[in-house]
Structures are given as C-alpha cells and as structure tokens.
Amino acid sequence: MKFKLTKTQIITFISIILIASVSIVACNQIVPPEIVSVESFKINTMTATGGSVDLQVKIRNENRLKFTIVDSKINVLAGNSNIGTAKIMNNVVIKKKSEDVHLFKVEIKIDGISGVLAAIMSFGGGKKDYNFVGDIKVRSMGISKKVPIEFSHSF
C-alpha cells in the first residue's frame, strides 16, 4: 500500500507546523538581550564625514533562543549634541542562555557641519560621555523584530 500526499495536504501540514512554532515562541516571554558593558573601543578609520570602529560588547541573553542582530540605526550623541549615526556592519549571533563578548564592526556617519563641530568639541581632553539611541533589528527562528536600544558609555 503506497501513501501519497497531495500538494494541499503538504501545504496544510507545513502551515500547522509553522503556526505551532510561532505560538510556542509567542507563549514564552522573550526578554531583549541586555548590554552589560563595552569592553573595548578601537578606531579603524576616521575622516571628517565619518569612520569605522570596532566595539567589543558584553551581552547577556537570558532567553532559550539564540538571536542574530542583522541591522541597526543608532544616533550618537555627545552630551545633548547629535554627532551622527552608527550602523552595525556585521551580523552578530548571540547564543541562548549566555553572557559573552561580541565584536561589532560599526560604521559612523557624521551629520553635516553641526555633527563635525559636536565631534570636535567632544574629543577635547579627558573622557566624554556618549549616548547611543536607536533601534536594532533582531532575528530568531526566521522572525524579525525591531528592538529599541539606549545606552551610555564614556570613552
């Protein structure tokens, strides 16, 4: 006796599996990964219009799911002055139930003359506080979500 599935039965089966997977994920409370600390900061290139930096960031993920950071748009502020925007250029995989240091390759774009002036003023002597405010796009199990991000660090 041969058992043959029709196209409709296959699509129905796949749909049921997808709905069950999404509902299992939705029923569990997902906590956004938490930035514990910025471990290191390295300037690779810097020009009047922007540059690239490498950040080593310790992140805690208390979830039973791994996440991948796939996109970002973050405003960089020195005090109350907007310097420009930062974009994560590499995908970063955050393992489930972990607290690890991850490398972020970041491209910075300085916004016009006001951003250049704010950047120049912020680089004068001593450590300065920088605020990072924006969104990151996180993907897990094929589902993407924008997560607001806001943190400060002194460089």
Coordinates of C-alpha atoms in Angstrom, one line a residue:
M1 CA 0.0 0.0 0.0
K2 CA 1.5 3.3 -1.1
F3 CA 0.8 6.5 0.7
K4 CA 0.8 9.6 -1.4
L5 CA 0.3 13.2 -0.1
T6 CA -1.3 15.8 -2.3
K7 CA 0.0 19.3 -2.6
T8 CA -2.8 20.6 -0.4
Q9 CA -2.0 18.1 2.4
I10 CA 1.7 19.1 2.3
I11 CA 0.9 22.8 2.5
T12 CA -1.6 22.2 5.3
F13 CA 1.0 20.2 7.3
I14 CA 3.7 22.9 6.8
S15 CA 1.2 25.6 7.8
I16 CA 0.3 23.7 11.0
I17 CA 3.9 23.3 11.9
L18 CA 4.7 27.0 11.4
I19 CA 1.6 28.1 13.4
A20 CA 2.6 25.8 16.2
S21 CA 6.2 27.0 16.2
V22 CA 5.1 30.7 16.3
S23 CA 2.6 30.1 19.0
I24 CA 5.2 28.3 21.2
V25 CA 7.6 31.2 20.7
A26 CA 4.8 33.7 21.4
C27 CA 3.7 32.0 24.6
N28 CA 7.2 32.1 26.1
Q29 CA 8.2 35.5 27.4
I30 CA 11.2 36.8 25.4
V31 CA 13.4 39.3 27.2
P32 CA 15.5 41.6 25.0
P33 CA 19.3 40.8 25.3
E34 CA 21.0 43.2 27.8
I35 CA 24.2 45.2 27.2
V36 CA 26.3 44.5 30.2
S37 CA 29.4 46.6 29.3
V38 CA 31.5 47.9 26.5
E39 CA 34.8 46.0 26.8
S40 CA 36.9 47.8 24.2
F41 CA 36.7 50.5 21.6
K42 CA 39.1 50.7 18.6
I43 CA 39.0 53.4 15.8
N44 CA 39.9 51.8 12.5
T45 CA 39.4 54.9 10.2
M46 CA 38.2 58.4 10.9
T47 CA 37.5 61.2 8.4
A48 CA 35.6 64.5 8.5
T49 CA 32.5 62.7 7.3
G50 CA 32.7 59.5 9.4
G51 CA 34.7 56.4 10.1
S52 CA 34.7 52.8 11.3
V53 CA 35.2 51.4 14.7
D54 CA 35.3 48.0 16.4
L55 CA 33.4 47.6 19.6
Q56 CA 33.7 44.6 21.9
V57 CA 30.4 44.5 23.9
K58 CA 29.4 42.1 26.6
I59 CA 25.8 41.0 26.1
R60 CA 23.6 38.9 28.4
N61 CA 20.9 36.8 26.8
E62 CA 18.6 35.1 29.3
N63 CA 16.4 33.5 26.7
R64 CA 16.2 29.9 25.5
L65 CA 16.6 31.2 21.9
K66 CA 19.6 32.5 20.1
F67 CA 19.4 35.9 18.4
T68 CA 21.1 37.4 15.4
I69 CA 21.5 41.2 15.2
V70 CA 21.1 41.8 11.5
D71 CA 20.6 45.6 11.1
S72 CA 20.7 48.8 13.1
K73 CA 20.2 52.6 13.1
I74 CA 21.6 54.3 16.1
N75 CA 22.0 58.0 16.8
V76 CA 25.3 59.0 18.5
L77 CA 25.1 61.9 21.0
A78 CA 27.8 63.7 22.9
G79 CA 26.0 65.3 25.8
N80 CA 23.0 66.9 24.1
S81 CA 24.6 67.3 20.7
N82 CA 23.9 64.9 17.9
I83 CA 27.1 63.8 16.3
G84 CA 25.7 61.4 13.7
T85 CA 24.5 57.8 13.2
A86 CA 26.1 54.4 13.7
K87 CA 25.3 51.3 11.8
I88 CA 26.4 47.8 12.7
M89 CA 28.0 46.3 9.5
N90 CA 28.3 42.6 10.6
N91 CA 25.7 40.1 11.7
V92 CA 26.2 39.3 15.4
V93 CA 25.0 35.9 16.8
I94 CA 24.0 35.9 20.5
K95 CA 23.8 32.4 21.9
K96 CA 21.0 31.3 24.1
K97 CA 21.4 31.5 27.9
S98 CA 24.8 33.3 27.5
E99 CA 26.8 36.3 28.7
D100 CA 29.6 36.7 26.1
V101 CA 31.7 39.4 24.5
H102 CA 30.8 40.1 20.8
L103 CA 32.6 42.1 18.2
F104 CA 30.6 44.8 16.5
K105 CA 32.0 46.4 13.3
V106 CA 30.4 49.8 13.2
E107 CA 30.3 52.5 10.5
I108 CA 29.8 56.0 11.8
K109 CA 28.4 58.9 9.6
I110 CA 28.9 62.4 10.9
D111 CA 25.8 64.6 10.2
G112 CA 26.9 67.8 8.5
I113 CA 28.7 70.7 10.0
S114 CA 26.9 70.6 13.3
G115 CA 27.9 66.9 13.7
V116 CA 31.5 67.8 12.9
L117 CA 31.6 70.7 15.4
A118 CA 30.0 68.4 18.1
A119 CA 32.5 65.7 17.4
I120 CA 35.5 68.1 17.5
M121 CA 34.2 69.6 20.8
S122 CA 33.6 66.1 22.3
F123 CA 37.2 64.9 21.5
G124 CA 38.8 67.7 23.6
G125 CA 40.7 66.3 26.7
G126 CA 39.5 63.6 29.1
K127 CA 36.8 61.0 28.9
K128 CA 33.4 62.1 27.5
D129 CA 30.0 60.5 27.9
Y130 CA 28.3 59.3 24.7
N131 CA 24.7 58.3 24.4
F132 CA 23.6 55.7 21.8
V133 CA 19.8 55.8 21.0
G134 CA 18.0 53.9 18.2
D135 CA 16.8 50.6 17.0
I136 CA 18.4 47.2 16.2
K137 CA 16.8 44.5 14.2
V138 CA 17.0 41.1 15.8
R139 CA 16.1 37.8 14.1
S140 CA 15.4 34.5 15.8
M141 CA 13.8 31.4 14.2
G142 CA 13.0 33.4 11.0
I143 CA 11.1 36.0 12.9
S144 CA 12.5 39.6 12.9
K145 CA 11.7 42.3 15.4
K146 CA 13.0 45.9 15.9
V147 CA 14.2 46.4 19.4
P148 CA 14.8 49.9 20.9
I149 CA 18.2 50.4 22.3
E150 CA 19.6 53.1 24.6
F151 CA 22.8 53.1 26.5
S152 CA 25.7 55.4 27.5
H153 CA 29.4 54.9 27.7
S154 CA 32.4 57.0 28.5
F155 CA 35.4 57.0 26.1

